[in-house]
Amino acid sequence: MRPDGILSPETATRRFLSSLDQPSRILVAISGGSDSTGLLIALHDALKAERNPRISLCAATVDHALRPQSADEARDVAALCRSLDIPHVTKVWQGAKPKAGIMAAARDARYGLLAEAALELGADIIVTGHTLDDQRETFAMRGQRSVATTTGIADLVLFDRRIWISRPLLSSLRADIRSMLELRGIGWSDDPSNEDVKYERVRTRQALAGEGISVAEIEAMTAARMALDEAAAGWVDAHVDVHEGMLVRVGVAGLGVDRAVLGHGLARLAAVIGGQAFVLGAEQIGAVVEFVAAGRPGRMTAGRVVFDVRRDGLYLARETRGLVPLAIGAGERGVWDGRYLVANKAGVEVTVGAAGTSAVMPTPENLPKSTLARARAAQPRITAGDPSPDLAEDIDVVPYFAPFDRFLTRLDVKFATSLAAAFGTRPYPKPPLGLIDGKTI
């Protein structure tokens, strides 16, 4: 390791391999660019130098079909993998592409296709070639949007609750990766969009000119963020109750904890209750914490969630506006309102909508009647046809945590695990990595 904490790609990949705490088949996501090609080569060389029967490689390329050259680039990657005796598949992003939000849509499609490839090739972990350069750009872009302390690219992410994605090269520089490839006489392809200044990341890259946040600063921020997550997880364990799987109560004692912990916990609780993929912003959650800390009974709404302060604590429930029905075809699945994953095993299309206030149900004595009624009205009701057939045995409905169930970073693992326990849902899979240099991953 250099004094500045930057790792060569060879050292970074060896550290990653040594951290695996179980037999692993690693899927390398390779586009043909220098970063992902360098990751594949470094992993291949490390395993060739020190054979480990518990670890094997395979690879996948996602062709987004956004450029005419992409199919040829995928074929070049396939040829490289054949020369290294590494199994490889190409997955193509099919169908019409959105005109707005293309980068986010491509990212979501890419990881979905990589997960498919992992299943096809028997892999249990995916690795991508994100570098320190990417990390620095991310910190710079997020820093321009917010004065709050931010986080960069996570080094470990659980995708879709089913497979972990690791980024072994986040402490390595692109220039070092390219030097390694040049020494081995291995080429790579350059995506022209990486030079297109219409993209914020390209403009940021040019402005940084290879400089940016240090590895030590990133490590310190990561450690602080994980400590906050652990404290908030303990807060959930000690002070949060979930009633009927939909109404959350934070006890009075839980409202008097450190404000940073309270804000961290409430922002994530609100995202889950409100069905939002992103937590409340600093300004919104600051207003919520101020409202709660005042200790006066009353209600406020933020992020589609009603925060109801009562004498016995704070109640959170989904507000009853904006509950849009969702049609789910026979044999298909869908996420309704960002809160429930619905699997339709019936032979007919169903519609998922809000339950409303028509049903009359008893209210437990320890819960506020109006607060519970609001929560119940925002729960799913499933219908099909007229009259609606009995669907009880043909429809599976399980809670869906919008900020965690698609992409869960290791920075949020402890909080998400505590929240899953509070809701009585299945636990998240444990990360597949153990220790690096004595530090927990």
CSV table of C-alpha atoms in Angstrom, one decimal:
chain,number,residue,atom,x,y,z
A,1,MET,CA,0.0,0.0,0.0
A,2,ARG,CA,1.2,3.5,-0.8
A,3,PRO,CA,1.4,6.1,1.9
A,4,ASP,CA,-1.7,7.7,0.6
A,5,GLY,CA,-3.7,4.5,1.0
A,6,ILE,CA,-4.0,3.9,-2.8
A,7,LEU,CA,-3.7,0.3,-3.8
A,8,SER,CA,-2.4,-1.2,-7.0
A,9,PRO,CA,-5.0,-3.2,-8.8
A,10,GLU,CA,-3.0,-6.4,-8.1
A,11,THR,CA,-2.9,-5.7,-4.3
A,12,ALA,CA,-6.6,-4.7,-4.2
A,13,THR,CA,-7.8,-7.9,-5.9
A,14,ARG,CA,-5.6,-10.1,-3.7
A,15,ARG,CA,-7.0,-8.4,-0.6
A,16,PHE,CA,-10.5,-9.0,-2.0
A,17,LEU,CA,-9.9,-12.7,-2.6
A,18,SER,CA,-8.4,-13.2,0.8
A,19,SER,CA,-11.5,-11.6,2.4
A,20,LEU,CA,-14.0,-14.1,0.9
A,21,ASP,CA,-15.2,-16.2,3.9
A,22,GLN,CA,-16.9,-19.0,1.9
A,23,PRO,CA,-16.4,-20.9,-1.3
A,24,SER,CA,-17.2,-18.5,-4.1
A,25,ARG,CA,-17.9,-18.4,-7.8
A,26,ILE,CA,-17.2,-14.8,-8.8
A,27,LEU,CA,-19.0,-13.1,-11.7
A,28,VAL,CA,-16.9,-10.3,-13.2
A,29,ALA,CA,-19.1,-7.6,-14.8
A,30,ILE,CA,-17.0,-6.6,-17.8
A,31,SER,CA,-17.9,-4.0,-20.3
A,32,GLY,CA,-14.6,-4.1,-22.2
A,33,GLY,CA,-13.5,-0.8,-20.7
A,34,SER,CA,-10.1,-0.5,-19.0
A,35,ASP,CA,-11.5,-0.7,-15.4
A,36,SER,CA,-13.5,-3.9,-15.8
A,37,THR,CA,-11.0,-5.5,-18.1
A,38,GLY,CA,-8.3,-4.7,-15.5
A,39,LEU,CA,-10.4,-6.3,-12.7
A,40,LEU,CA,-10.8,-9.5,-14.7
A,41,ILE,CA,-7.1,-9.7,-15.5
A,42,ALA,CA,-6.0,-9.0,-12.0
A,43,LEU,CA,-8.4,-11.6,-10.6
A,44,HIS,CA,-7.3,-14.2,-13.2
A,45,ASP,CA,-3.6,-13.5,-12.5
A,46,ALA,CA,-4.0,-13.7,-8.7
A,47,LEU,CA,-5.9,-17.1,-8.9
A,48,LYS,CA,-3.3,-18.4,-11.4
A,49,ALA,CA,-0.4,-17.4,-9.1
A,50,GLU,CA,-2.0,-18.9,-6.1
A,51,ARG,CA,-4.6,-21.5,-7.0
A,52,ASN,CA,-7.6,-21.8,-4.7
A,53,PRO,CA,-10.1,-24.6,-5.5
A,54,ARG,CA,-12.7,-22.8,-3.4
A,55,ILE,CA,-12.8,-19.8,-5.8
A,56,SER,CA,-13.6,-19.7,-9.5
A,57,LEU,CA,-14.3,-17.0,-12.1
A,58,CYS,CA,-16.9,-16.4,-14.7
A,59,ALA,CA,-17.9,-13.2,-16.5
A,60,ALA,CA,-20.8,-11.3,-18.1
A,61,THR,CA,-21.2,-8.4,-20.4
A,62,VAL,CA,-24.3,-6.3,-20.5
A,63,ASP,CA,-25.0,-4.8,-24.0
A,64,HIS,CA,-27.2,-1.8,-23.4
A,65,ALA,CA,-27.9,-1.6,-27.1
A,66,LEU,CA,-27.5,2.2,-27.0
A,67,ARG,CA,-24.6,2.4,-29.4
A,68,PRO,CA,-23.9,0.7,-32.7
A,69,GLN,CA,-20.5,-0.5,-31.5
A,70,SER,CA,-21.7,-2.2,-28.3
A,71,ALA,CA,-22.3,-5.6,-29.9
A,72,ASP,CA,-18.8,-5.7,-31.4
A,73,GLU,CA,-17.4,-4.7,-28.0
A,74,ALA,CA,-19.3,-7.5,-26.3
A,75,ARG,CA,-17.9,-10.0,-28.9
A,76,ASP,CA,-14.3,-8.7,-28.1
A,77,VAL,CA,-14.9,-9.3,-24.4
A,78,ALA,CA,-16.2,-12.8,-25.1
A,79,ALA,CA,-13.0,-13.6,-27.1
A,80,LEU,CA,-10.8,-12.3,-24.3
A,81,CYS,CA,-12.7,-14.6,-21.8
A,82,ARG,CA,-12.3,-17.6,-24.1
A,83,SER,CA,-8.5,-17.0,-24.3
A,84,LEU,CA,-8.4,-17.0,-20.5
A,85,ASP,CA,-10.7,-20.0,-20.2
A,86,ILE,CA,-13.3,-18.0,-18.3
A,87,PRO,CA,-17.0,-18.8,-18.9
A,88,HIS,CA,-18.8,-15.7,-20.3
A,89,VAL,CA,-22.3,-14.7,-21.3
A,90,THR,CA,-23.6,-11.5,-23.0
A,91,LYS,CA,-26.9,-10.1,-21.8
A,92,VAL,CA,-28.7,-7.5,-24.0
A,93,TRP,CA,-31.0,-4.8,-22.7
A,94,GLN,CA,-34.1,-5.5,-24.8
A,95,GLY,CA,-37.1,-3.3,-25.5
A,96,ALA,CA,-37.7,0.4,-25.8
A,97,LYS,CA,-35.4,2.7,-23.8
A,98,PRO,CA,-36.8,5.7,-21.8
A,99,LYS,CA,-36.2,9.1,-23.1
A,100,ALA,CA,-35.7,10.6,-19.7
A,101,GLY,CA,-33.6,9.1,-16.9
A,102,ILE,CA,-31.7,6.9,-19.2
A,103,MET,CA,-28.7,6.5,-17.0
A,104,ALA,CA,-30.7,5.4,-14.0
A,105,ALA,CA,-32.8,3.0,-16.1
A,106,ALA,CA,-29.7,1.6,-17.7
A,107,ARG,CA,-28.1,1.0,-14.2
A,108,ASP,CA,-31.2,-0.8,-12.9
A,109,ALA,CA,-31.4,-2.9,-16.1
A,110,ARG,CA,-27.7,-3.7,-15.9
A,111,TYR,CA,-27.8,-5.1,-12.4
A,112,GLY,CA,-30.9,-7.1,-13.2
A,113,LEU,CA,-29.2,-8.7,-16.2
A,114,LEU,CA,-26.1,-9.3,-14.2
A,115,ALA,CA,-28.1,-11.1,-11.6
A,116,GLU,CA,-29.6,-13.2,-14.3
A,117,ALA,CA,-26.2,-14.1,-15.6
A,118,ALA,CA,-25.0,-15.0,-12.1
A,119,LEU,CA,-27.9,-17.4,-11.8
A,120,GLU,CA,-27.1,-18.9,-15.2
A,121,LEU,CA,-23.4,-19.3,-14.5
A,122,GLY,CA,-23.8,-20.4,-10.8
A,123,ALA,CA,-22.1,-17.4,-9.4
A,124,ASP,CA,-22.8,-16.2,-5.8
A,125,ILE,CA,-21.1,-12.8,-5.9
A,126,ILE,CA,-20.7,-10.1,-8.6
A,127,VAL,CA,-17.7,-7.8,-8.8
A,128,THR,CA,-17.6,-4.5,-10.8
A,129,GLY,CA,-14.6,-2.3,-11.8
A,130,HIS,CA,-15.5,0.9,-10.0
A,131,THR,CA,-12.3,2.8,-9.1
A,132,LEU,CA,-11.1,5.6,-6.8
A,133,ASP,CA,-11.6,8.0,-9.8
A,134,ASP,CA,-15.3,7.0,-9.8
A,135,GLN,CA,-15.4,7.4,-6.1
A,136,ARG,CA,-13.9,10.9,-6.2
A,137,GLU,CA,-16.3,12.0,-8.9
A,138,THR,CA,-19.2,10.8,-6.9
A,139,PHE,CA,-18.2,12.6,-3.8
A,140,ALA,CA,-17.6,15.8,-5.8
A,141,MET,CA,-21.0,15.6,-7.5
A,142,ARG,CA,-22.9,14.9,-4.3
A,143,GLY,CA,-21.0,17.5,-2.4
A,144,GLN,CA,-22.2,20.1,-5.0
A,145,ARG,CA,-25.8,19.2,-4.3
A,146,SER,CA,-25.7,19.1,-0.5
A,147,VAL,CA,-23.8,20.6,2.4
A,148,ALA,CA,-24.6,17.6,4.5
A,149,THR,CA,-22.0,14.8,5.0
A,150,THR,CA,-22.4,12.4,2.1
A,151,THR,CA,-21.3,9.0,1.2
A,152,GLY,CA,-19.8,7.8,-2.1
A,153,ILE,CA,-20.0,4.5,-4.0
A,154,ALA,CA,-20.5,1.6,-1.6
A,155,ASP,CA,-17.9,-1.1,-1.7
A,156,LEU,CA,-20.5,-3.8,-1.1
A,157,VAL,CA,-24.2,-3.8,-2.2
A,158,LEU,CA,-26.9,-6.4,-1.9
A,159,PHE,CA,-29.0,-6.4,-5.1
A,160,ASP,CA,-32.7,-7.4,-5.0
A,161,ARG,CA,-32.2,-9.2,-1.7
A,162,ARG,CA,-30.5,-12.0,-3.6
A,163,ILE,CA,-26.9,-11.4,-4.6
A,164,TRP,CA,-24.0,-9.3,-3.3
A,165,ILE,CA,-22.0,-6.9,-5.5
A,166,SER,CA,-18.5,-6.0,-4.5
A,167,ARG,CA,-16.2,-3.3,-5.9
A,168,PRO,CA,-12.7,-4.4,-5.1
A,169,LEU,CA,-10.9,-1.5,-6.9
A,170,LEU,CA,-12.4,1.5,-5.1
A,171,SER,CA,-8.9,2.3,-3.7
A,172,SER,CA,-7.2,1.9,-7.0
A,173,LEU,CA,-6.6,4.5,-9.7
A,174,ARG,CA,-7.6,4.1,-13.4
A,175,ALA,CA,-4.1,5.1,-14.5
A,176,ASP,CA,-2.6,2.2,-12.6
A,177,ILE,CA,-5.1,-0.2,-14.0
A,178,ARG,CA,-4.3,1.0,-17.6
A,179,SER,CA,-0.6,0.7,-16.9
A,180,MET,CA,-1.1,-2.9,-15.7
A,181,LEU,CA,-3.0,-3.7,-18.9
A,182,GLU,CA,-0.4,-2.0,-21.1
A,183,LEU,CA,2.4,-4.1,-19.5
A,184,ARG,CA,0.5,-7.2,-20.4
A,185,GLY,CA,-0.3,-6.0,-23.9
A,186,ILE,CA,-4.1,-6.1,-23.3
A,187,GLY,CA,-6.3,-3.5,-24.9
A,188,TRP,CA,-9.6,-2.1,-24.0
A,189,SER,CA,-12.5,-0.2,-25.6
A,190,ASP,CA,-13.4,3.4,-24.8
A,191,ASP,CA,-17.0,4.4,-24.5
A,192,PRO,CA,-17.4,7.8,-26.3
A,193,SER,CA,-20.0,8.9,-23.7
A,194,ASN,CA,-17.1,9.1,-21.2
A,195,GLU,CA,-15.9,12.2,-23.1
A,196,ASP,CA,-19.3,13.8,-23.6
A,197,VAL,CA,-19.6,16.9,-21.5
A,198,LYS,CA,-23.4,16.9,-21.5
A,199,TYR,CA,-23.0,14.3,-18.6
A,200,GLU,CA,-22.3,15.7,-15.2
A,201,ARG,CA,-19.9,13.0,-14.4
A,202,VAL,CA,-17.7,13.8,-17.4
A,203,ARG,CA,-17.6,17.5,-16.5
A,204,THR,CA,-16.7,16.6,-12.9
A,205,ARG,CA,-14.0,14.2,-14.1
A,206,GLN,CA,-12.4,16.9,-16.2
A,207,ALA,CA,-12.6,19.4,-13.4
A,208,LEU,CA,-10.9,17.0,-10.9
A,209,ALA,CA,-8.1,16.1,-13.3
A,210,GLY,CA,-7.2,13.0,-11.3
A,211,GLU,CA,-7.4,14.7,-7.9
A,212,GLY,CA,-10.0,14.5,-5.2
A,213,ILE,CA,-10.9,13.1,-1.8
A,214,SER,CA,-8.2,10.9,-0.2
A,215,VAL,CA,-8.6,7.2,0.7
A,216,ALA,CA,-8.0,8.1,4.4
A,217,GLU,CA,-10.9,10.6,4.3
A,218,ILE,CA,-13.2,8.1,2.7
A,219,GLU,CA,-12.3,5.5,5.3
A,220,ALA,CA,-12.9,7.9,8.1
A,221,MET,CA,-16.3,8.9,6.7
A,222,THR,CA,-17.3,5.3,6.1
A,223,ALA,CA,-16.4,4.4,9.7
A,224,ALA,CA,-18.4,7.3,11.1
A,225,ARG,CA,-21.4,6.4,8.9
A,226,MET,CA,-21.3,2.8,10.0
A,227,ALA,CA,-21.1,3.8,13.6
A,228,LEU,CA,-24.2,6.0,13.1
A,229,ASP,CA,-26.0,3.1,11.4
A,230,GLU,CA,-25.2,0.7,14.3
A,231,ALA,CA,-26.5,3.3,16.8
A,232,ALA,CA,-29.7,3.7,14.8
A,233,ALA,CA,-30.1,-0.1,14.6
A,234,GLY,CA,-29.9,-0.3,18.4
A,235,TRP,CA,-32.5,2.5,18.5
A,236,VAL,CA,-34.8,0.4,16.4
A,237,ASP,CA,-34.3,-2.6,18.7
A,238,ALA,CA,-34.9,-0.6,21.8
A,239,HIS,CA,-37.6,1.8,20.9
A,240,VAL,CA,-39.5,0.9,17.7
A,241,ASP,CA,-42.7,-1.3,17.6
A,242,VAL,CA,-44.6,-2.2,14.5
A,243,HIS,CA,-48.4,-2.8,14.8
A,244,GLU,CA,-50.3,-5.0,12.2
A,245,GLY,CA,-47.2,-4.7,9.9
A,246,MET,CA,-48.1,-1.1,8.9
A,247,LEU,CA,-48.2,1.3,11.9
A,248,VAL,CA,-44.8,2.2,13.5
A,249,ARG,CA,-44.6,3.6,17.0
A,250,VAL,CA,-41.4,5.1,18.5
A,251,GLY,CA,-41.7,5.2,22.3
A,252,VAL,CA,-41.2,8.4,24.3
A,253,ALA,CA,-37.7,7.4,25.4
A,254,GLY,CA,-36.7,6.8,21.8
A,255,LEU,CA,-37.5,10.5,21.0
A,256,GLY,CA,-35.0,11.7,23.5
A,257,VAL,CA,-31.9,10.1,22.0
A,258,ASP,CA,-29.0,11.9,20.2
A,259,ARG,CA,-30.5,14.0,17.3
A,260,ALA,CA,-28.1,12.5,14.8
A,261,VAL,CA,-29.3,9.0,15.6
A,262,LEU,CA,-33.0,10.1,15.7
A,263,GLY,CA,-32.7,11.8,12.4
A,264,HIS,CA,-30.9,8.9,10.8
A,265,GLY,CA,-33.5,6.4,12.1
A,266,LEU,CA,-36.6,8.5,11.3
A,267,ALA,CA,-35.3,9.3,7.7
A,268,ARG,CA,-35.1,5.6,7.0
A,269,LEU,CA,-38.2,4.6,8.7
A,270,ALA,CA,-40.1,7.2,6.7
A,271,ALA,CA,-38.7,5.9,3.5
A,272,VAL,CA,-39.9,2.4,4.3
A,273,ILE,CA,-43.4,3.6,5.5
A,274,GLY,CA,-43.7,6.0,2.6
A,275,GLY,CA,-42.5,3.6,-0.1
A,276,GLN,CA,-39.7,5.8,-1.2
A,277,ALA,CA,-36.4,4.6,-2.6
A,278,PHE,CA,-34.5,7.5,-1.1
A,279,VAL,CA,-34.5,8.8,2.5
A,280,LEU,CA,-35.7,12.2,3.5
A,281,GLY,CA,-33.3,15.0,2.6
A,282,ALA,CA,-31.4,16.9,5.3
A,283,GLU,CA,-33.9,19.8,5.3
A,284,GLN,CA,-37.0,17.6,5.5
A,285,ILE,CA,-35.7,15.4,8.2
A,286,GLY,CA,-34.4,18.4,10.1
A,287,ALA,CA,-37.9,19.8,10.2
A,288,VAL,CA,-39.3,16.5,11.3
A,289,VAL,CA,-36.8,16.2,14.2
A,290,GLU,CA,-37.5,19.7,15.3
A,291,PHE,CA,-41.3,19.0,15.3
A,292,VAL,CA,-40.8,15.7,17.2
A,293,ALA,CA,-38.3,17.3,19.7
A,294,ALA,CA,-40.8,20.0,20.6
A,295,GLY,CA,-42.9,17.3,22.3
A,296,ARG,CA,-46.2,18.8,21.6
A,297,PRO,CA,-49.0,16.5,20.4
A,298,GLY,CA,-49.8,17.1,16.7
A,299,ARG,CA,-49.2,15.9,13.2
A,300,MET,CA,-47.0,16.8,10.2
A,301,THR,CA,-46.5,15.1,6.8
A,302,ALA,CA,-43.2,14.6,5.0
A,303,GLY,CA,-42.2,12.0,2.4
A,304,ARG,CA,-45.8,10.6,2.1
A,305,VAL,CA,-45.7,9.8,5.8
A,306,VAL,CA,-47.8,11.2,8.6
A,307,PHE,CA,-45.8,11.8,11.8
A,308,ASP,CA,-48.3,11.8,14.6
A,309,VAL,CA,-46.9,12.9,18.1
A,310,ARG,CA,-49.0,11.5,21.0
A,311,ARG,CA,-48.4,11.3,24.7
A,312,ASP,CA,-47.1,7.8,24.4
A,313,GLY,CA,-44.7,8.5,21.6
A,314,LEU,CA,-44.5,9.1,17.8
A,315,TYR,CA,-46.6,7.2,15.3
A,316,LEU,CA,-45.7,6.9,11.6
A,317,ALA,CA,-48.2,5.8,8.9
A,318,ARG,CA,-48.5,6.2,5.1
A,319,GLU,CA,-50.7,9.1,4.3
A,320,THR,CA,-53.8,8.2,2.4
A,321,ARG,CA,-53.2,10.4,-0.7
A,322,GLY,CA,-51.5,9.3,-3.9
A,323,LEU,CA,-52.2,5.6,-3.5
A,324,VAL,CA,-52.2,4.6,-7.2
A,325,PRO,CA,-53.7,1.2,-8.3
A,326,LEU,CA,-51.4,-1.3,-9.9
A,327,ALA,CA,-52.4,-4.0,-12.4
A,328,ILE,CA,-50.5,-7.3,-12.2
A,329,GLY,CA,-50.9,-9.9,-14.9
A,330,ALA,CA,-51.3,-13.6,-14.3
A,331,GLY,CA,-48.1,-15.2,-13.1
A,332,GLU,CA,-46.4,-11.8,-12.7
A,333,ARG,CA,-45.0,-9.8,-9.8
A,334,GLY,CA,-45.1,-6.1,-9.0
A,335,VAL,CA,-44.3,-3.6,-6.2
A,336,TRP,CA,-47.4,-1.6,-5.1
A,337,ASP,CA,-46.8,1.8,-3.7
A,338,GLY,CA,-43.2,1.0,-3.0
A,339,ARG,CA,-44.3,-0.9,0.1
A,340,TYR,CA,-45.6,-4.3,-0.9
A,341,LEU,CA,-44.3,-7.0,-3.2
A,342,VAL,CA,-47.2,-8.8,-4.8
A,343,ALA,CA,-46.9,-12.1,-6.6
A,344,ASN,CA,-49.9,-13.1,-8.6
A,345,LYS,CA,-50.2,-16.8,-8.9
A,346,ALA,CA,-53.9,-16.6,-10.0
A,347,GLY,CA,-54.9,-17.2,-13.6
A,348,VAL,CA,-56.3,-13.7,-14.0
A,349,GLU,CA,-55.0,-10.2,-13.9
A,350,VAL,CA,-55.5,-8.5,-10.5
A,351,THR,CA,-55.5,-4.9,-9.4
A,352,VAL,CA,-53.8,-3.8,-6.2
A,353,GLY,CA,-55.4,-0.7,-4.7
A,354,ALA,CA,-55.8,1.0,-1.3
A,355,ALA,CA,-58.1,-0.7,1.2
A,356,GLY,CA,-59.8,2.6,2.1
A,357,THR,CA,-62.0,3.1,5.1
A,358,SER,CA,-64.9,0.7,4.3
A,359,ALA,CA,-63.7,-2.2,6.5
A,360,VAL,CA,-64.7,-2.0,10.2
A,361,MET,CA,-62.1,-3.6,12.4
A,362,PRO,CA,-61.6,-3.5,16.2
A,363,THR,CA,-58.9,-1.2,17.6
A,364,PRO,CA,-56.5,-2.5,20.3
A,365,GLU,CA,-56.9,-0.4,23.4
A,366,ASN,CA,-53.2,0.7,23.4
A,367,LEU,CA,-53.4,2.3,19.9
A,368,PRO,CA,-55.0,5.6,18.8
A,369,LYS,CA,-58.1,4.8,16.8
A,370,SER,CA,-57.7,7.5,14.2
A,371,THR,CA,-54.0,6.8,13.7
A,372,LEU,CA,-54.6,3.1,13.2
A,373,ALA,CA,-57.5,3.7,10.9
A,374,ARG,CA,-55.3,5.9,8.7
A,375,ALA,CA,-52.7,3.1,8.5
A,376,ARG,CA,-55.3,0.5,7.6
A,377,ALA,CA,-56.8,2.6,4.9
A,378,ALA,CA,-53.4,2.7,3.1
A,379,GLN,CA,-53.0,-1.0,3.1
A,380,PRO,CA,-53.4,-3.1,-0.1
A,381,ARG,CA,-56.7,-4.5,-1.3
A,382,ILE,CA,-56.6,-6.9,-4.3
A,383,THR,CA,-59.5,-7.4,-6.7
A,384,ALA,CA,-60.0,-9.2,-10.0
A,385,GLY,CA,-63.1,-9.1,-12.2
A,386,ASP,CA,-66.7,-8.4,-11.1
A,387,PRO,CA,-67.5,-10.1,-8.9
A,388,SER,CA,-63.9,-10.7,-7.6
A,389,PRO,CA,-63.0,-14.3,-7.1
A,390,ASP,CA,-61.5,-15.6,-3.9
A,391,LEU,CA,-57.8,-14.8,-4.3
A,392,ALA,CA,-56.5,-15.5,-0.8
A,393,GLU,CA,-54.5,-18.6,-1.8
A,394,ASP,CA,-53.3,-17.3,-5.1
A,395,ILE,CA,-51.7,-14.0,-4.1
A,396,ASP,CA,-48.6,-13.5,-2.0
A,397,VAL,CA,-48.2,-10.1,-0.4
A,398,VAL,CA,-45.0,-9.3,1.6
A,399,PRO,CA,-43.6,-6.1,2.9
A,400,TYR,CA,-41.1,-4.3,0.6
A,401,PHE,CA,-38.5,-1.9,1.9
A,402,ALA,CA,-38.0,0.5,-0.9
A,403,PRO,CA,-34.7,2.0,0.3
A,404,PHE,CA,-33.2,-1.4,0.9
A,405,ASP,CA,-34.8,-4.3,-1.0
A,406,ARG,CA,-33.4,-3.3,-4.4
A,407,PHE,CA,-30.1,-1.9,-3.4
A,408,LEU,CA,-28.8,-2.4,0.2
A,409,THR,CA,-25.3,-1.0,0.9
A,410,ARG,CA,-23.2,-2.4,3.7
A,411,LEU,CA,-23.5,1.0,5.3
A,412,ASP,CA,-27.2,0.3,6.0
A,413,VAL,CA,-27.0,-3.4,6.7
A,414,LYS,CA,-27.4,-3.2,10.5
A,415,PHE,CA,-30.3,-0.8,10.4
A,416,ALA,CA,-32.1,-2.8,7.7
A,417,THR,CA,-31.5,-6.0,9.6
A,418,SER,CA,-33.1,-4.5,12.8
A,419,LEU,CA,-36.0,-3.1,10.8
A,420,ALA,CA,-36.7,-6.5,9.1
A,421,ALA,CA,-36.8,-8.1,12.6
A,422,ALA,CA,-39.2,-5.3,13.8
A,423,PHE,CA,-41.5,-6.0,10.9
A,424,GLY,CA,-41.2,-9.7,11.2
A,425,THR,CA,-39.9,-10.1,7.6
A,426,ARG,CA,-37.2,-12.5,6.4
A,427,PRO,CA,-33.7,-11.4,7.2
A,428,TYR,CA,-31.2,-10.1,4.7
A,429,PRO,CA,-28.5,-12.4,3.5
A,430,LYS,CA,-25.2,-11.8,5.3
A,431,PRO,CA,-22.3,-10.2,3.3
A,432,PRO,CA,-19.9,-12.9,1.8
A,433,LEU,CA,-16.8,-11.1,3.0
A,434,GLY,CA,-15.0,-11.5,6.3
A,435,LEU,CA,-12.0,-9.4,7.4
A,436,ILE,CA,-9.4,-7.3,5.6
A,437,ASP,CA,-6.3,-6.5,7.6
A,438,GLY,CA,-8.3,-7.3,10.8
A,439,LYS,CA,-11.2,-5.0,9.9
A,440,THR,CA,-14.7,-6.2,9.5
A,441,ILE,CA,-16.1,-5.6,6.0
